[in-house]
Amino acid sequence: MTLFEKSVAGRSAFSFGFEEDRAVAERYVPEFARAAVKPLPQVAELDLVRHFTNLATMNYGVDTGFYPLGSCTMKYNPKINERMAADPRLTVRHPLDNATDNQGILQMEFELKECLQEITGMDDFTLQPACGAHGELAGMLIIHAYMRDHDAKRTKVLIPDSAHGTNPASATMAGFQVVTVPSNERGGVDMDALDKLMDDTVAAIMLTNPNTVGLFEENITQIAELVHARGGLLYYDGANLNALMGLIRPGDLGFDVVHLNLHKTFSTPHGGGGPGAAPVGVKKFLADYLPIPVVVCRDGQYALDENRPHTIGRMSGFYGNTAVLARAYVYIKMMGRDGLLATSRAAVINANYVKALLSPYFPPAYDRPVMHETVLSAKGYDKYGVTLLDIAKRLMDYGYHPPTIYFPHFPPYAEEVMMVEPTESESKETMDSFCDALIKISQEAKENPDLLLSAPHDTVVTRVNETYAARHLVTSHRDKKGT
Amino acid sequence: MQSTERNRFSFIPATGGEQQAMLQKIGLQFDDIVKCFAGNSCVEGGLQLPDGLTEDQMVEYWDTMMSRNSGPRKASLLGAGAYMHFIPAVVPHLASLPGFVTAYTPYQPEISQGTLQSLFEFQSFMVELTDMELANCSMYDGASSTAEAMLMAHRVKKADRVLVAATVNPNYLATVRTYLKPRGIAVDVVRMDGDGRVSMEDLELKLSASACSAVLVQSPNYLGIIEDLGAIGTAVHGHDALFVESFTEAMALGLLKYGVGTGADVVIGEGQSLGLSMSFGGPHLGVFATLKKYNREFPGRIVGESIDTKGRQAFVMTLRAREQDIRREKATSNICSNHALNALTAAVYLGSVGESGFRALACENVAKLQKLVSGLEATGHFTRVFKQSPVFNEAVLASSIAPEDMRSRLAGVPVFPPLALAGGVVPEVQGMPHTYLVCATEMLKDSILGQVLGALS
Ligand SMILES: Cc1ncc(COP(=O)(O)O)c(C=O)c1O
């Protein structure tokens, strides 16, 4: 039952020292602008508390259990981050207040920028983008503006078929035409295809490294040389940086623009779909194109610099998701140089461990060591009449969040693949039990496939009908009343 | 590392011994795995970052840093897109429940009903408040939501030109320009009239000049003035463009009319006032509401009601065929993660203040601004510009007090000083060369108002 259906006329959780004063509205707000009463729920405070507390229990989070959702880096979200981000000295600050009155916040942002520069090997950063896709758009707009100034015929962007969907969508929004680059038999970029496609109409290539199959791009040096030699730029989707911290830096590999998902690698919680934060780093020659304002430090004073002559403009109302940036900052400060390296090391070991345990049952398409995640196939189970979806749903009965399924979506991965990303946060015994569960499910598939087909059984709702939702489109309480 | 050694990193459970055991099972040493870096050497000498801090050291470091901000504020005369409102304790309490906070996007509905139902409720609130037919489950913020609305209008109407009222928040206008520039869509600004509102004359002129995909108007506008959205809507619908209404102060939704009644095709705005802190600019909350006929065109995610295999009510993300993970370069937007937790927060807030409470808050905001304006005018140093135009909780005042003087006079008062407007934004008042955009909310208690007026008298 929704909150709207729980409403009882006259109930209230409103506790302010004033009541509705219609006379004020009638005196100061003209008739043409005044709305009729808007029917919102009326509930007491305990009604509200029980409603949302119960909803929170109908959710699976990292704090509940293992969440190996590939490409999403569902690592532990340290609680100290939340405490720092809730500091009223940060939360009760107006973004348009003078910089001199907000030196603490600006210092935090500047230091975060410096850390990210060091971690990635980039020269400057904007902290403005709100999520990964927003960062991609900012980065591609920077490349678009740069090419307009230098080589306007470059209107295409190359994107591997293994890329996340946001990459082609962002490149299109930034005004580019997307050209897909096929992958080779080892899961990396097909070099012959790249050689043919990389001509003087191409502005950039967008790469994810490790890519969405969890593999390090073996030919990255050759790719960087080829693209640069022919006048293009390299964009780095940093959603998978968790594998590389302290080991290798995208800036050193030749990338010109980088975005990072702080809500993945840098431990800020995902909140059931954001908010996140996705700073974008650039090499020096692109620093003038960054969105304004940029946090700078001059003679020990922190400021917001609006003077970037070639700036792409603003990406948002203010300067980015400060409270999310604060969480990532605290995380980096606490991990320090050794901790970040240990993080990537543990993330890589964990992914390879899960791969080793599961390979006999769910073979990886490429028999290579992986980085922070592994893609495994469930194709063999179709002979028992079960799909990967059934296996994933059955995992819920064992108390796990399923891995990412049916992604990445390209040959030979076009079907039945799951992407498992344990992250460094998980212990050996958690991974052991998870793998045991999957192995048990692989047995069940043979012996009692109905168990999988009807899964999940132990959840608050059983399988949800997506077609029904699309056919009987009800997306608000008002729609319900109408039907 | 020996297996008996205490693990230095509290967020990484594996001990050295366990990692050795895992590597044994893998059949490789860590360095063998990393060899796949293909000849690219590892970061020489490691990252140049300091050693990690322990939690108690971190708290101390943070405390020192944050004490460099100036002292606490109890109210704000500064608005212009971010607003200081009272946040009931129950709001952050419920929005911080780990079940909500530590979940990902609800791709697996059977174990994500909490997020899904909360977002459905948020959408329901937005449909009621904006009086539209459909609301998505959030965008990043008001500015990016506005830019996405312009792109949607362009998808629908195809004309490479949009009209934007001069009275729209300048940062929103700048964001719209950023998004539209590479697509070659022109942004034409509609002049302000002598009352600080959209010039109907200029609007008609620009609508008739050539085709445009959208007309964007904000109300209350950047100068705090309530626009006659109904009249503008009628003018827009005489032409083949979408009418896009926007707001930066969601508190106004408690009292003002938007949506189908005023001819809107899209209503977008900033939801920060709905229980979210200002947090120096974010994370805030982008609202996006539209009509059902655009249900293949709008950006972002949306939750629909459905049933499970036993016929029970269940929620699930729907209308997914518009999205980047399915449509890639043909998607309606690149947006993937949004601001879901903030949408949930807004739903909790609206549930908390309730139907009459939300209207009461809106009225109180109107009353507080009137009180502040008359108080300031009584000092003799201020006079309202656009006196005849109705306002919500912000207004433009001309003043004889210069911005630096304003700041130093208010230095001892726990309020954020008002925004000094650049010259040329509004007509000049004789003897009062400085102009301010002044805001008042329910936070401006009489005692603080008294201090403000005392300091400026
Ligand atoms: C590889 C990759 N790129 C980009 C994104 C987009 O990030 P966001 O959801 O924050 O927009 C994701 C996350 O889903 C991803 O996994």
Coordinates of N, CA and C in Angstrom, one line a residue, chain B residues 38-142:
Chain B
A38 N 50.6 -5.5 -20.0 CA 51.2 -5.5 -21.4 C 52.3 -4.5 -21.6
G39 N 53.3 -4.6 -20.7 CA 54.5 -3.8 -20.9 C 54.4 -2.4 -20.4
N40 N 53.2 -2.0 -19.9 CA 53.1 -0.7 -19.3 C 53.5 -0.9 -17.8
S41 N 54.5 -0.1 -17.4 CA 55.0 -0.3 -16.1 C 54.1 0.3 -15.1
C42 N 54.1 -0.3 -13.9 CA 53.3 0.2 -12.8 C 53.8 1.6 -12.4
V43 N 52.9 2.3 -11.6 CA 53.3 3.6 -11.2 C 54.6 3.5 -10.4
E44 N 55.6 4.3 -10.9 CA 56.9 4.1 -10.3 C 56.9 4.8 -8.9
G45 N 57.4 4.0 -7.9 CA 57.5 4.5 -6.5 C 56.1 4.7 -5.9
G46 N 55.0 4.2 -6.5 CA 53.7 4.4 -5.9 C 53.1 5.8 -6.0
L47 N 51.9 5.9 -5.7 CA 51.2 7.2 -5.8 C 51.8 8.2 -4.7
Q48 N 52.0 9.4 -5.2 CA 52.5 10.5 -4.2 C 51.3 11.0 -3.4
L49 N 50.8 10.2 -2.5 CA 49.7 10.6 -1.6 C 50.2 10.3 -0.2
P50 N 49.7 11.0 0.8 CA 50.1 10.8 2.2 C 49.6 9.4 2.6
D51 N 50.1 8.9 3.7 CA 49.6 7.7 4.4 C 48.2 7.9 4.8
G52 N 47.5 6.8 4.9 CA 46.1 6.9 5.3 C 45.9 7.4 6.8
L53 N 44.8 8.0 7.1 CA 44.5 8.4 8.4 C 43.6 7.4 9.1
T54 N 43.7 7.3 10.4 CA 42.7 6.5 11.1 C 41.5 7.3 11.3
E55 N 40.4 6.7 11.8 CA 39.1 7.4 11.8 C 39.2 8.6 12.8
D56 N 39.9 8.4 13.9 CA 39.9 9.5 14.9 C 40.8 10.6 14.3
Q57 N 41.8 10.3 13.6 CA 42.7 11.3 12.9 C 41.8 12.1 11.9
M58 N 41.0 11.3 11.2 CA 40.2 11.9 10.1 C 39.3 12.9 10.7
V59 N 38.6 12.5 11.8 CA 37.6 13.4 12.4 C 38.3 14.8 12.8
E60 N 39.5 14.7 13.3 CA 40.2 15.8 13.7 C 40.6 16.7 12.5
Y61 N 41.1 16.1 11.5 CA 41.5 16.8 10.3 C 40.3 17.5 9.6
W62 N 39.2 16.8 9.6 CA 38.0 17.3 9.0 C 37.5 18.5 9.8
D63 N 37.6 18.4 11.1 CA 37.1 19.4 12.0 C 37.9 20.7 11.8
T64 N 39.2 20.6 11.7 CA 40.1 21.7 11.5 C 39.8 22.4 10.2
M65 N 39.6 21.6 9.2 CA 39.3 22.1 7.8 C 37.9 22.9 7.8
M66 N 36.9 22.2 8.4 CA 35.6 22.8 8.3 C 35.5 24.1 9.2
S67 N 36.3 24.2 10.2 CA 36.3 25.4 11.0 C 36.8 26.6 10.3
R68 N 37.3 26.4 9.1 CA 37.7 27.5 8.2 C 36.5 28.1 7.5
N69 N 35.3 27.5 7.6 CA 34.1 28.1 7.1 C 33.6 29.1 8.1
S70 N 32.9 30.1 7.7 CA 32.4 31.1 8.8 C 31.3 30.4 9.5
G71 N 30.9 31.1 10.6 CA 30.0 30.5 11.6 C 28.7 30.1 11.1
P72 N 27.9 29.4 12.0 CA 26.6 28.9 11.6 C 25.6 29.9 11.2
R73 N 24.7 29.6 10.3 CA 23.7 30.5 9.9 C 22.3 29.9 10.2
K74 N 21.4 30.8 10.7 CA 20.1 30.3 11.1 C 19.0 30.6 10.1
A75 N 19.4 31.5 9.1 CA 18.4 31.8 8.0 C 19.2 32.3 6.9
S76 N 18.5 32.5 5.8 CA 19.2 33.0 4.6 C 18.4 34.1 3.8
L77 N 19.1 35.2 3.6 CA 18.5 36.2 2.7 C 18.9 35.9 1.2
L78 N 19.7 34.8 1.1 CA 20.2 34.4 -0.2 C 19.4 33.2 -0.7
G79 N 18.9 33.4 -1.9 CA 18.2 32.3 -2.5 C 18.7 32.0 -3.9
A80 N 18.1 32.5 -5.0 CA 18.6 32.4 -6.3 C 18.9 31.0 -6.8
G81 N 18.1 30.0 -6.3 CA 18.3 28.6 -6.8 C 18.6 27.6 -5.7
A82 N 19.0 28.1 -4.5 CA 19.1 27.2 -3.4 C 18.5 27.8 -2.2
Y83 N 17.7 27.1 -1.4 CA 16.9 27.7 -0.4 C 17.1 27.0 1.0
M84 N 17.1 27.8 2.0 CA 17.3 27.3 3.4 C 15.9 27.1 4.0
H85 N 15.5 25.9 4.2 CA 14.3 25.6 4.8 C 14.5 24.6 6.0
F86 N 13.5 24.6 6.9 CA 13.6 23.7 8.0 C 13.4 22.2 7.5
I87 N 14.3 21.4 8.0 CA 14.2 19.9 7.7 C 13.8 19.1 8.9
P88 N 12.6 18.6 9.0 CA 12.2 17.8 10.1 C 13.1 16.6 10.3
A89 N 13.3 16.3 11.6 CA 14.3 15.2 11.9 C 14.0 13.9 11.3
V90 N 12.7 13.6 11.1 CA 12.3 12.4 10.5 C 12.8 12.2 9.1
V91 N 13.0 13.3 8.4 CA 13.4 13.2 7.0 C 14.8 12.6 6.8
P92 N 15.8 13.2 7.4 CA 17.1 12.5 7.2 C 17.2 11.2 7.9
H93 N 16.4 11.0 9.0 CA 16.4 9.7 9.6 C 16.0 8.6 8.7
L94 N 14.8 8.8 8.0 CA 14.3 7.7 7.1 C 15.1 7.6 5.9
A95 N 15.6 8.8 5.4 CA 16.4 8.7 4.1 C 17.8 8.2 4.3
S96 N 18.2 8.0 5.6 CA 19.5 7.4 5.8 C 19.5 5.9 6.1
L97 N 18.3 5.3 6.1 CA 18.2 3.8 6.4 C 19.1 3.1 5.4
P98 N 19.9 2.2 5.9 CA 20.9 1.6 5.0 C 20.3 0.8 3.8
G99 N 19.1 0.2 4.1 CA 18.4 -0.5 3.0 C 18.2 0.4 1.8
F100 N 18.0 1.7 2.0 CA 17.9 2.6 0.9 C 19.2 3.1 0.4
V101 N 20.1 3.4 1.3 CA 21.3 4.1 1.0 C 22.3 3.2 0.2
T102 N 22.4 1.9 0.7 CA 23.5 1.1 0.1 C 23.0 0.1 -1.0
A103 N 21.8 0.5 -1.6 CA 21.3 -0.3 -2.7 C 21.7 0.3 -4.0
Y104 N 21.8 -0.5 -5.1 CA 22.0 0.1 -6.4 C 20.7 0.4 -7.1
T105 N 20.7 0.9 -8.3 CA 19.5 1.0 -9.1 C 18.7 -0.3 -9.1
P106 N 17.4 -0.2 -8.9 CA 16.6 -1.4 -8.7 C 16.4 -2.3 -10.0
Y107 N 17.5 -2.8 -10.5 CA 17.4 -3.7 -11.6 C 16.7 -5.0 -11.3
Q108 N 16.8 -5.5 -10.1 CA 16.1 -6.7 -9.7 C 14.9 -6.4 -8.8
P109 N 13.8 -6.3 -9.3 CA 12.6 -5.7 -8.6 C 12.2 -6.5 -7.3
E110 N 12.5 -7.9 -7.4 CA 12.0 -8.7 -6.3 C 12.7 -8.3 -4.9
I111 N 13.9 -7.8 -5.0 CA 14.6 -7.4 -3.8 C 14.9 -5.9 -3.8
S112 N 14.1 -5.1 -4.5 CA 14.2 -3.7 -4.5 C 12.9 -3.0 -4.4
Q113 N 11.9 -3.6 -3.8 CA 10.6 -3.0 -3.7 C 10.6 -1.7 -2.9
G114 N 11.5 -1.7 -1.9 CA 11.6 -0.4 -1.1 C 12.0 0.8 -1.9
T115 N 13.0 0.7 -2.7 CA 13.4 1.8 -3.6 C 12.3 2.0 -4.6
L116 N 11.8 1.0 -5.2 CA 10.8 1.1 -6.3 C 9.5 1.8 -5.8
Q117 N 9.0 1.3 -4.7 CA 7.8 1.9 -4.2 C 8.0 3.4 -3.8
S118 N 9.1 3.7 -3.1 CA 9.4 5.1 -2.7 C 9.5 6.0 -3.9
L119 N 10.1 5.5 -5.0 CA 10.2 6.3 -6.2 C 8.8 6.5 -6.9
F120 N 8.0 5.4 -6.8 CA 6.6 5.5 -7.3 C 5.9 6.6 -6.5
E121 N 6.1 6.6 -5.2 CA 5.4 7.6 -4.4 C 6.0 9.0 -4.7
F122 N 7.3 9.1 -4.9 CA 7.8 10.4 -5.3 C 7.2 10.9 -6.7
Q123 N 7.1 10.0 -7.6 CA 6.5 10.4 -8.9 C 5.0 10.8 -8.7
S124 N 4.3 10.1 -7.8 CA 2.9 10.5 -7.5 C 2.9 11.9 -6.9
F125 N 3.8 12.2 -6.0 CA 3.8 13.6 -5.4 C 4.1 14.6 -6.5
M126 N 5.0 14.3 -7.4 CA 5.4 15.3 -8.4 C 4.2 15.5 -9.4
V127 N 3.5 14.4 -9.7 CA 2.3 14.5 -10.6 C 1.3 15.5 -10.0
E128 N 1.1 15.3 -8.7 CA 0.1 16.2 -8.0 C 0.6 17.6 -7.9
L129 N 1.8 17.8 -7.6 CA 2.3 19.2 -7.3 C 2.5 19.9 -8.6
T130 N 2.9 19.3 -9.7 CA 3.1 20.0 -11.0 C 1.8 19.9 -11.8
D131 N 0.8 19.1 -11.4 CA -0.4 18.9 -12.2 C -0.1 18.5 -13.6
M132 N 0.8 17.5 -13.7 CA 1.1 16.9 -15.0 C 0.7 15.4 -14.9
E133 N 0.9 14.7 -16.0 CA 0.4 13.3 -16.1 C 1.4 12.2 -15.7
L134 N 2.7 12.7 -15.8 CA 3.7 11.7 -15.7 C 5.0 12.4 -15.1
A135 N 5.6 11.8 -14.2 CA 6.9 12.4 -13.7 C 7.9 11.2 -13.6
N136 N 9.1 11.5 -14.0 CA 10.2 10.5 -13.9 C 10.7 10.4 -12.5
C137 N 11.6 9.5 -12.2 CA 12.0 9.3 -10.8 C 13.2 10.1 -10.4
S138 N 13.5 11.2 -11.2 CA 14.5 12.3 -10.9 C 15.5 12.5 -12.0
M139 N 16.0 13.7 -12.0 CA 17.2 14.1 -12.8 C 18.2 14.6 -11.8
Y140 N 19.4 15.0 -12.3 CA 20.4 15.5 -11.4 C 20.0 16.7 -10.6
D141 N 19.6 17.8 -11.3 CA 19.2 19.0 -10.6 C 18.3 19.8 -11.6
G142 N 17.9 20.9 -11.1 CA 17.0 21.7 -11.9 C 17.6 22.2 -13.2

